[in-house]
Coordinates of C-alpha atoms in Angstrom, one line a residue:
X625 CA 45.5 -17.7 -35.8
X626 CA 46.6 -17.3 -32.1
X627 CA 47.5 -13.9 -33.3
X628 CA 44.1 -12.9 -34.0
X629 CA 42.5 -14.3 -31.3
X630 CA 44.8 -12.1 -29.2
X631 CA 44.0 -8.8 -31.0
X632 CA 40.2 -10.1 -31.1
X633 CA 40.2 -10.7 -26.9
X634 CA 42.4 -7.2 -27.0
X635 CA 39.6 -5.8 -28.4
X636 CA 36.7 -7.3 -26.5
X637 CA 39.0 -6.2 -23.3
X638 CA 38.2 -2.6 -24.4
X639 CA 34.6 -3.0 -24.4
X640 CA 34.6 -4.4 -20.7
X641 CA 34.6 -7.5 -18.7
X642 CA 31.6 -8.4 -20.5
X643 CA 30.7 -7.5 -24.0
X644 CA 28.9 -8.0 -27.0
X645 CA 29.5 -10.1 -30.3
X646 CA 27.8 -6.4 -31.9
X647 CA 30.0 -4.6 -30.1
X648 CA 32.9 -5.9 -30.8
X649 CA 31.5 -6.0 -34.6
X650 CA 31.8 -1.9 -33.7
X651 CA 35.0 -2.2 -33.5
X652 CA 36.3 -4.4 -36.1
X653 CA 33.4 -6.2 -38.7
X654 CA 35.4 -9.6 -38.5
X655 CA 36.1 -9.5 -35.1
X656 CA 32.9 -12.1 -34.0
X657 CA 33.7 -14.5 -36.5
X658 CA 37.1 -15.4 -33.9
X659 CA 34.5 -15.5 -30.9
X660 CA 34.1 -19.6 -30.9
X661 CA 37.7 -19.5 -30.9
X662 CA 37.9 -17.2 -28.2
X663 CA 35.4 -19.6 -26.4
X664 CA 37.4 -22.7 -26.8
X665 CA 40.5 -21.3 -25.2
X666 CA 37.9 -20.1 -21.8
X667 CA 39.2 -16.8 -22.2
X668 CA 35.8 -15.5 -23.1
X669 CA 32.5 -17.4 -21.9
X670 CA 29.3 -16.7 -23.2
X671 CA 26.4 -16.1 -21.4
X672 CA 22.9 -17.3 -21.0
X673 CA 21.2 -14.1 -21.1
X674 CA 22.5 -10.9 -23.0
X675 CA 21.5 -7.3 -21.2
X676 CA 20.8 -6.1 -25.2
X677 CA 18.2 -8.1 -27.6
X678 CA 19.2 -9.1 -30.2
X679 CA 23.1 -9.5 -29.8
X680 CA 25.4 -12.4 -27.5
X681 CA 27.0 -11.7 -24.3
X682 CA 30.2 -12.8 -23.5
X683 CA 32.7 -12.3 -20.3
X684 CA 35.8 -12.8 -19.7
X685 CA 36.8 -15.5 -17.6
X686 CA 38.6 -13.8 -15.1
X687 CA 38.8 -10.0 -13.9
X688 CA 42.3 -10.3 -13.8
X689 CA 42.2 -11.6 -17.5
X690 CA 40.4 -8.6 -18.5
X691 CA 42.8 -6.1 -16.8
X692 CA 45.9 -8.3 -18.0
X693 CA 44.5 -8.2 -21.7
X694 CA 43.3 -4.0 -21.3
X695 CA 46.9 -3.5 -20.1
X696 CA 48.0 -4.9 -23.9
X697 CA 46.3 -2.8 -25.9
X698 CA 48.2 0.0 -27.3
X699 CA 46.9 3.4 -26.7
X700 CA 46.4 5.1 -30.3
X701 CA 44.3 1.5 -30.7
X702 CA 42.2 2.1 -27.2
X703 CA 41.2 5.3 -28.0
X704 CA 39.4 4.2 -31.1
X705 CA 38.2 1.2 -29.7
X706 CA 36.6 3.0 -26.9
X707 CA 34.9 5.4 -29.1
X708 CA 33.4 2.7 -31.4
X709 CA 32.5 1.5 -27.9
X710 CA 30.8 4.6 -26.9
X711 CA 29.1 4.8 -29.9
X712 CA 27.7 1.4 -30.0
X713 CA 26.1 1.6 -26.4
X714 CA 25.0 5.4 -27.5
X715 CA 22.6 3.7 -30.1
X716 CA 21.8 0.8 -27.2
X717 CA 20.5 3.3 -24.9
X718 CA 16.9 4.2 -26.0
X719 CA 15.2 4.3 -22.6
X720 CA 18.1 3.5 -20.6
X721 CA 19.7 6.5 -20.7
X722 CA 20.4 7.0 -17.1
X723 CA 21.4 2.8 -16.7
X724 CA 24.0 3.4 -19.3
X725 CA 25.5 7.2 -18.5
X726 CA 28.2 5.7 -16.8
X727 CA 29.4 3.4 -19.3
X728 CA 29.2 5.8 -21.9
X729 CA 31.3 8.3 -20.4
X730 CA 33.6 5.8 -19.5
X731 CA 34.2 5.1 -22.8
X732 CA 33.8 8.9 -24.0
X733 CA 36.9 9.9 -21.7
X734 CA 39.0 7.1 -22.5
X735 CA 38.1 7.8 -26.0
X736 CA 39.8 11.3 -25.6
X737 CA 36.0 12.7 -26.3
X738 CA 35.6 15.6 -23.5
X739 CA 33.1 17.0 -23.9
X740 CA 30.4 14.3 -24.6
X741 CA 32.4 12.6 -21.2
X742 CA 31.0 15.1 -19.2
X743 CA 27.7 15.1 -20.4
X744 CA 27.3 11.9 -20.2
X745 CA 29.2 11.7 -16.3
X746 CA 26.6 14.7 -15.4
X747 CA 23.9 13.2 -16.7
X748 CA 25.2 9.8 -14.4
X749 CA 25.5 12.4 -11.2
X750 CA 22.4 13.7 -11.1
X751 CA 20.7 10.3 -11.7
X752 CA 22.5 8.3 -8.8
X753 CA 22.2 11.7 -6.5
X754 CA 18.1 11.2 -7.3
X755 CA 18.5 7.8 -6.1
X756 CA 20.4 9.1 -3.4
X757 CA 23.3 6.9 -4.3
X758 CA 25.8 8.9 -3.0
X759 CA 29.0 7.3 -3.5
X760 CA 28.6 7.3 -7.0
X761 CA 27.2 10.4 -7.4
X762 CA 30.0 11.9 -6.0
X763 CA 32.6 9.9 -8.4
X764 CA 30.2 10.5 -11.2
X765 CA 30.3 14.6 -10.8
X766 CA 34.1 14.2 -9.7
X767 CA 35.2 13.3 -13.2
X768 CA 32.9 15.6 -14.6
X769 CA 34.5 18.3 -13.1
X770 CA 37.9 16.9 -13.8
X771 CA 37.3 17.2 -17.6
X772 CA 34.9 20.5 -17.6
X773 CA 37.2 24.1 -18.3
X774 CA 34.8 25.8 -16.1
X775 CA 33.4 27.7 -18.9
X776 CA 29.8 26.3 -19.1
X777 CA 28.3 28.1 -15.8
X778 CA 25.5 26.0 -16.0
X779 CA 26.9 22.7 -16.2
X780 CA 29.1 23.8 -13.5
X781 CA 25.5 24.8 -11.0
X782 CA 24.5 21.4 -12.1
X783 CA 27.7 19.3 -10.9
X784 CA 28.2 21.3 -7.8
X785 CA 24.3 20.6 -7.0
X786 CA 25.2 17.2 -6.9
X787 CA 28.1 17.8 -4.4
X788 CA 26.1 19.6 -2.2
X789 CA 23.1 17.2 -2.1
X790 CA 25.2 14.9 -1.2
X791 CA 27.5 16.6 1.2
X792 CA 24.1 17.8 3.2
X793 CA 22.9 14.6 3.0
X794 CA 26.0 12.8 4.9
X795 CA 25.6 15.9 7.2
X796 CA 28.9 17.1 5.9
X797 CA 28.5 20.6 7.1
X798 CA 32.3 21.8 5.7
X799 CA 31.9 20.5 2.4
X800 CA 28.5 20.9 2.2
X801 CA 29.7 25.3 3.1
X802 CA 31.7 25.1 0.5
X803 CA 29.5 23.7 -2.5
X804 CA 27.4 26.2 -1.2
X805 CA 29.4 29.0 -1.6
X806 CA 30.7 28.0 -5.1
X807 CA 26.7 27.8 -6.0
X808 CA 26.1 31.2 -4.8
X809 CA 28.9 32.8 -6.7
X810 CA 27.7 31.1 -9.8
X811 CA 24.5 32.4 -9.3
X812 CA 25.4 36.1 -8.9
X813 CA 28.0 35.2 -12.2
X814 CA 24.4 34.3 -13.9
X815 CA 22.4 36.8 -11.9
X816 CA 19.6 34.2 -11.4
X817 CA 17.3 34.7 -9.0
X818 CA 15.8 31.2 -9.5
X819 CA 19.0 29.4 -8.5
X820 CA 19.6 31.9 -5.4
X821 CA 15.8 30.4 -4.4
X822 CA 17.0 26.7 -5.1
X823 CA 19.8 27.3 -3.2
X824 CA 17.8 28.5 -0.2
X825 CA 16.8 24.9 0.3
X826 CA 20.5 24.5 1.6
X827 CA 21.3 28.0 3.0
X828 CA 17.9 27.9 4.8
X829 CA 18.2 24.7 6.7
X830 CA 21.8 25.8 7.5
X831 CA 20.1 28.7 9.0
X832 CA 18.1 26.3 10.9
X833 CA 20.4 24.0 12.4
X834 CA 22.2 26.8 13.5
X835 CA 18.8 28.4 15.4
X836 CA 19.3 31.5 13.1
X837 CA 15.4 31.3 12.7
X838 CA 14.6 34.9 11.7
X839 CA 17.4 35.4 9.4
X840 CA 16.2 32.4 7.8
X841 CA 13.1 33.8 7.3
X842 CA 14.0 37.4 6.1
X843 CA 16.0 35.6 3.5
X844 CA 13.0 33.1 2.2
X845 CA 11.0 36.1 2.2
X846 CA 13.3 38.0 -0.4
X847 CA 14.0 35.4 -2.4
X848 CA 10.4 34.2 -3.1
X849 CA 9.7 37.8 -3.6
X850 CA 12.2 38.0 -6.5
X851 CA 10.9 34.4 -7.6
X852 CA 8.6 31.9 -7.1
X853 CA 6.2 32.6 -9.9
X854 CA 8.8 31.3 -11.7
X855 CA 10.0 28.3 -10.1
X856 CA 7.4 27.0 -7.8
X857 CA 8.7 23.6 -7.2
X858 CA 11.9 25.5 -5.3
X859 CA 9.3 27.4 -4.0
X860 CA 7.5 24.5 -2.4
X861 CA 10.8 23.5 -0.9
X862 CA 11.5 27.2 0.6
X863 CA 7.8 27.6 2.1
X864 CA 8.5 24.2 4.0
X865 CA 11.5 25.5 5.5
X866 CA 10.3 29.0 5.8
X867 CA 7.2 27.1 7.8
X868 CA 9.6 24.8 10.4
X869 CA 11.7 28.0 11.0
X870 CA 8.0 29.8 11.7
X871 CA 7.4 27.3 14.2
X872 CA 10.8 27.9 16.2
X873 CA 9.6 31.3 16.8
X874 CA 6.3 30.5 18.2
X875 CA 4.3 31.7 14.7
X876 CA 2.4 28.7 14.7
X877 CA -0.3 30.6 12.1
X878 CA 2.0 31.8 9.3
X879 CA 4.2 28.4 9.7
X880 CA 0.8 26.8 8.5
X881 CA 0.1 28.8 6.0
X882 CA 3.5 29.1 4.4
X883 CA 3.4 24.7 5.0
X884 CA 0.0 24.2 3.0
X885 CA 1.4 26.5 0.5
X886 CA 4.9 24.5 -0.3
X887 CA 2.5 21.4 0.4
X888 CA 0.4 22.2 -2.6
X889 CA 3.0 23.5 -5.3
X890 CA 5.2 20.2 -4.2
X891 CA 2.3 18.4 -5.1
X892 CA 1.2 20.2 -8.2
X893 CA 4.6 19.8 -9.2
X894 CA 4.7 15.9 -8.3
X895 CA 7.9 16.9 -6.2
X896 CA 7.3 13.4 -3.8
X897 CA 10.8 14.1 -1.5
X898 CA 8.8 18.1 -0.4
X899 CA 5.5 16.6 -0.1
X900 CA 7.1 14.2 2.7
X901 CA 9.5 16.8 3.8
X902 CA 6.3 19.3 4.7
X903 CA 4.5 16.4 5.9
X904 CA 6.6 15.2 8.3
X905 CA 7.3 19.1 9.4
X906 CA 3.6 19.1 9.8
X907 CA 3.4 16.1 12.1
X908 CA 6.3 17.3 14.3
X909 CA 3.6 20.8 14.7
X910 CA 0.6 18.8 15.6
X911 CA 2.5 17.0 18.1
X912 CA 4.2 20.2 19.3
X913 CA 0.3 21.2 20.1
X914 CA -0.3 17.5 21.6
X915 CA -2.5 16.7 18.6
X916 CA -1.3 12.9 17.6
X917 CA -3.8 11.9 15.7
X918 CA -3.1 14.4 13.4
X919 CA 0.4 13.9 14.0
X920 CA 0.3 10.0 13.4
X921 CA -1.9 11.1 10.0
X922 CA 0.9 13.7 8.3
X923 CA 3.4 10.8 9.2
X924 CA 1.3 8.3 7.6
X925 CA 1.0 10.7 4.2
X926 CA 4.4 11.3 4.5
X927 CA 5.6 7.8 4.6
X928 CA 3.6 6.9 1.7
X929 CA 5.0 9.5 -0.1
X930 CA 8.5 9.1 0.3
X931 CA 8.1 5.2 -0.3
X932 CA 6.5 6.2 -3.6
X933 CA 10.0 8.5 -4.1
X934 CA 12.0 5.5 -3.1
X935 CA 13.5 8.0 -0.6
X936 CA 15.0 5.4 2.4
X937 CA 16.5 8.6 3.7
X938 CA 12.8 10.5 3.9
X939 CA 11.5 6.9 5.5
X940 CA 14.4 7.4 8.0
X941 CA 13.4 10.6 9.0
X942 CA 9.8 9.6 9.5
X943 CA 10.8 6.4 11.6
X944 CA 12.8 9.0 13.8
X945 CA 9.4 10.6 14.5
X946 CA 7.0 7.9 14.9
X947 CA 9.9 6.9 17.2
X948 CA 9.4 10.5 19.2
X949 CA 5.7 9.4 19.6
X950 CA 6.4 6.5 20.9
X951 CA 8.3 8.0 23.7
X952 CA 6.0 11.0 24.5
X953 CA 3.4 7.6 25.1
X954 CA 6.2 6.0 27.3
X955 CA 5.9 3.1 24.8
X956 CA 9.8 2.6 25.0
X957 CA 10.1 -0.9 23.5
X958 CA 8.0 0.3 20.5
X959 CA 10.5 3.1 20.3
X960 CA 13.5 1.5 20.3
X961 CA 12.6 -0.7 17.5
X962 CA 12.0 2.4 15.3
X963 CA 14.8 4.2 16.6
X964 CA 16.9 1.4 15.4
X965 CA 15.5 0.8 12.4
X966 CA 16.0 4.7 11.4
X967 CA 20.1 4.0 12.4
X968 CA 20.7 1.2 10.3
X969 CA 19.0 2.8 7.2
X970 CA 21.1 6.2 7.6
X971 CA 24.2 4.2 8.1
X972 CA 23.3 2.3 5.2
X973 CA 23.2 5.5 3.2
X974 CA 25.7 7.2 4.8
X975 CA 23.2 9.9 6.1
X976 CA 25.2 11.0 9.4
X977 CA 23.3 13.8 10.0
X978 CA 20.1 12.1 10.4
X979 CA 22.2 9.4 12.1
X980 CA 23.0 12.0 14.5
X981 CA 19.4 12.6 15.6
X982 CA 18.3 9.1 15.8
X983 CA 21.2 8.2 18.0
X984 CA 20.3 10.9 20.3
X985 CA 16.7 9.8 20.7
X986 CA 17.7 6.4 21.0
X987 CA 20.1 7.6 23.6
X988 CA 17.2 8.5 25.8
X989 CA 15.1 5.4 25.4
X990 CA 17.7 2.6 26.1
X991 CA 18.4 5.0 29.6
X992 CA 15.0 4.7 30.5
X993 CA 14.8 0.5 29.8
X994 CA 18.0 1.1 32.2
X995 CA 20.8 -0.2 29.6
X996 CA 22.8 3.1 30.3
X997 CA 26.2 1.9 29.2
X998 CA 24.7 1.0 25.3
X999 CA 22.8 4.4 25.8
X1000 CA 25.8 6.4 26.5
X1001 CA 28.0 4.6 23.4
X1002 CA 25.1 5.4 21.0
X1003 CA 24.9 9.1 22.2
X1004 CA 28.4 9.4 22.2
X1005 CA 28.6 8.9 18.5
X1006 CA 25.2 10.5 18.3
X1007 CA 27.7 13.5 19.3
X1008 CA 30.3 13.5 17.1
X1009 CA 27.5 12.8 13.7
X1010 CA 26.2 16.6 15.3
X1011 CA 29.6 18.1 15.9
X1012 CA 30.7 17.0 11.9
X1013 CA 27.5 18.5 10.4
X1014 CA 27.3 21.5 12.2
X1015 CA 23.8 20.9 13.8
X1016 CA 24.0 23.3 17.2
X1017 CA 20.3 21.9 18.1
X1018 CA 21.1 17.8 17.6
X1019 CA 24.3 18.3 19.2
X1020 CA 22.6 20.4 22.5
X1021 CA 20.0 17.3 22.4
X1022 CA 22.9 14.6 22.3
X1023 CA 24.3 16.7 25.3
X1024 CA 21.6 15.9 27.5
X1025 CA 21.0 12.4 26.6
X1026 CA 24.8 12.1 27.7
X1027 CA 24.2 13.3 30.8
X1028 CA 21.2 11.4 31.3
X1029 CA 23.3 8.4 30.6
X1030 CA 26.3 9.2 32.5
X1031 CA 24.0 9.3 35.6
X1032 CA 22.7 6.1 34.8
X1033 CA 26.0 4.9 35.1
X1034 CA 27.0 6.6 38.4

C-alpha cells in the first residue's frame, strides 16, 4: 500500500503543486481511488474550491514536498505523465485559452512535445505582452525561442515582437535596437511590406527620441505608400507618430490631419492603446497652441480609453501630462501629486522610459516648492532612465532640471 501511495503522489507531483482527482485519472485510471489515502498521510490536502467544474482539487502540503516528490519520478515516467497532463488541461481550456498557455507548454516541453511547446509558450507571450506583463512575457517568448529551429519566419516575427514591446516599453533602447533589427531582416526574408509598416511603430519613435523628425517622416511616408490599405490598424499607429514628428517641425496642419486620420482607423479598428496614444499627442498640440480646454478634453478621451484597454502604462503617460498642465497653471502641489502617481505606476511596470520623463518633470516642481535636494535625487535618476533608453530629448530636459536643482542647492 505505502508503495502505491508513493507512485500515486509521484504522479500527482507531475501534474503540479496542485492538481486534480481527473487529472491524475489522465494519468493512471486508478490513481484517485489512493487519493483518501494520500489525504490521510497530509501529503495532499484537498481544497474547498476546484479551478475546473466538475473535478476535486488537491495540493500538496508543502512546496518543498512537491519538488522533493517531482525530483522522484523517473524521467521515461515524467515525460508521459506530463503529456497526459498536457492533454488533460488541453480539453480544460475552452475559453481559457490564454489563462492556461503557460501551463500547457509547461507540460508540452517537459513532455518532449516541441513543437505544440512553442505554440502554446507563444501564444502565452503575446497574451501577458497585451497585458503588458512584461516579466512574463519575456520568459514566456524566451522558451519559445529556445525550442523553435528558426525555420517558421513567422513564428519567429511573432516572438521577437514580443521582445521588442517589451524592451521599448522598459525604455531598453539596446535591446529594444536589436529586436528591431532581427524584425527588419525577417521582413525583407518575407518581403512584407505590412510588417516593415508595423515595425515603423518602433523605428519611428526611435526616430523621434532621437529628434530625426524628417527622416521619420520620409520613412512613414513610404511605408504607408507601399501599405496601409492593407493593414490599417498599423496604419493608425504610423499616422500618430507621423503626426507628433509633424508637430516637431512646426507642421501643425498636416500633423492634424495625419492625427484624425490614425485617430479614426484606431478606432474603426477598436485598437484602444492608438486611440489614447493619438489622443494624448493631440492634447500635448492644443497645449503647444495654449488651448487647455481642448487639451484637458483629448486627455480626458484618452484616459478613458486607455482605462478601457487596461493600459496602466497609457494612464501613466497621461498623468505625466495632466501633470505638465498643472505646472504651466503654477498649480505645483496639484502637480506633484500626479507626477508622483505617474512614477510609481511605471516603476510598477518596469516602464523606465516613461519613468525617465516623469522624474524629470517632477524634478522641476519639487525645485520650485523649494525641496531642491529631493528634486535633484529624482532628476538624477530621471538621467540615467534617459541615458539607458536612448531618449536625446528626456535626457536634454533632465539636464536642465539638474541644473535648476543644483542651483537650488548652492
Amino acid at each position: 500500500a505505502v508503495g502505491i501511495v508513493q507512485c500515486i503522489q509521484q504522479q500527482a507531483s507531475v501534474v503540479g503543486v496542485q492538481f486534480w482527482d481527473d487529472a491524475l485519472a489522465a494519468i493512471d485510471p486508478q490513481a484517485p481511488d489512493h487519493l483518501p489515502a494520500l489525504s490521510r498521510r497530509e501529503l495532499a490536502l484537498p481544497q474547498a474550491r476546484s479551478a475546473f467544474d466538475g473535478v476535486r482539487e488537491y495540493s500538496f502540503r508543502h512546496h518543498l514536498l512537491h519538488q522533493v516528490t517531482y525530483g522522484t519520478v523517473l524521467k521515461p515516467d515524467k515525460r508521459a505523465a506530463h503529456g497526459h497532463a498536457a492533454r488533460w488541461l488541453q480539453g480544460r481550456s475552452a475559453g481559457r485559452e490564454n489563462e492556461l498557455a503557460s501551463q500547457i507548454a509547461e507540460h508540452f516541453e517537459q513532455a518532449g512535445d516541441s513543437a505544440q511547446a512553442i505554440a502554446y509558450w507563444l501564444r502565452a507571450a503575446e497574451d501577458a505582452s497585451r497585458r503588458q506583463a512584461d516579466v512574463a512575457a519575456m520568459s514566456h517568448a524566451d522558451r519559445a525561442l529556445a525550442l523553435d529551429d528558426g525555420s517558421d519566419l513567422q513564428r519567429q516575427v511573432r516572438l521577437h515582437r514580443v521582445r521588442a514591446a517589451v524592451f521599448m516599453r522598459a525604455g531598453n533602447s539596446a535591446g529594444h535596437g536589436q529586436e528591431l533589427e532581427a524584425l527588419e531582416a525577417l521582413a525583407d526574408r518575407l518581403d512584407d511590406d505590412v510588417l516593415r509598416l508595423a515595425l515603423f511603430n518602433d523605428r519611428g519613435w526611435r526616430l523621434f527620441m532621437e529628434a530625426r523628425f524628417e527622416e521619420a517622416v520620409e520613412l512613414a511616408e513610404h511605408r504607408l505608400a507601399r501599405a496601409e490599405d492593407r493593414a490599417p490598424q498599423e496604419a493608425g499607429r504610423a499616422h500618430n507618430i507621423t503626426s507628433i514628428c509633424l508637430s516637431r517641425l512646426g507642421r501643425h496642419d498636416e500633423a492634424r490631419a495625419h492625427a484624425l486620420q490614425g485617430l479614426a482607423q484606431a478606432r474603426a479598428c477598436g485598437d484602444l492603446n492608438t486611440e489614447g496614444a493619438i489622443l494624448t499627442n493631440m492634447g500635448l498640440g492644443d497645449m503647444a497652441a495654449n488651448r487647455v480646454s481642448q487639451a484637458l478634453e483629448s486627455y480626458a478621451q484618452a484616459l478613458a480609453a486607455y482605462q478601457a484597454a487596461g493600459s496602466r502604462m497609457g494612464i501613466a503617460n497621461v498623468q505625466l501630462n495632466l501633470g505638465q498642465i498643472e505646472i504651466n497653471l503654477g498649480r505645483m502641489h496639484h502637480a506633484q501629486d500626479l507626477l508622483l502617481k505617474a512614477v510609481q505606476t511605471c516603476r510598477e511596470i518596469g516602464a523606465g522610459r516613461l519613468e525617465g520623463m516623469a522624474r524629470a518633470n517632477l524634478g522641476v516642481v519639487l525645485h520650485e516648492l523649494g525641496q531642491h535636494q529631493e528634486a535633484y535625487d529624482t532628476v538624477l535618476e530621471g538621467l540615467r532612465l534617459a541615458r539607458i533608453s536612448g531618449e536625446s530629448l528626456t535626457e536634454a530636459w533632465a539636464h536642465h532640471s539638474a541644473q535648476m536643482a543644483a542651483a537650488g542647492l548652492g
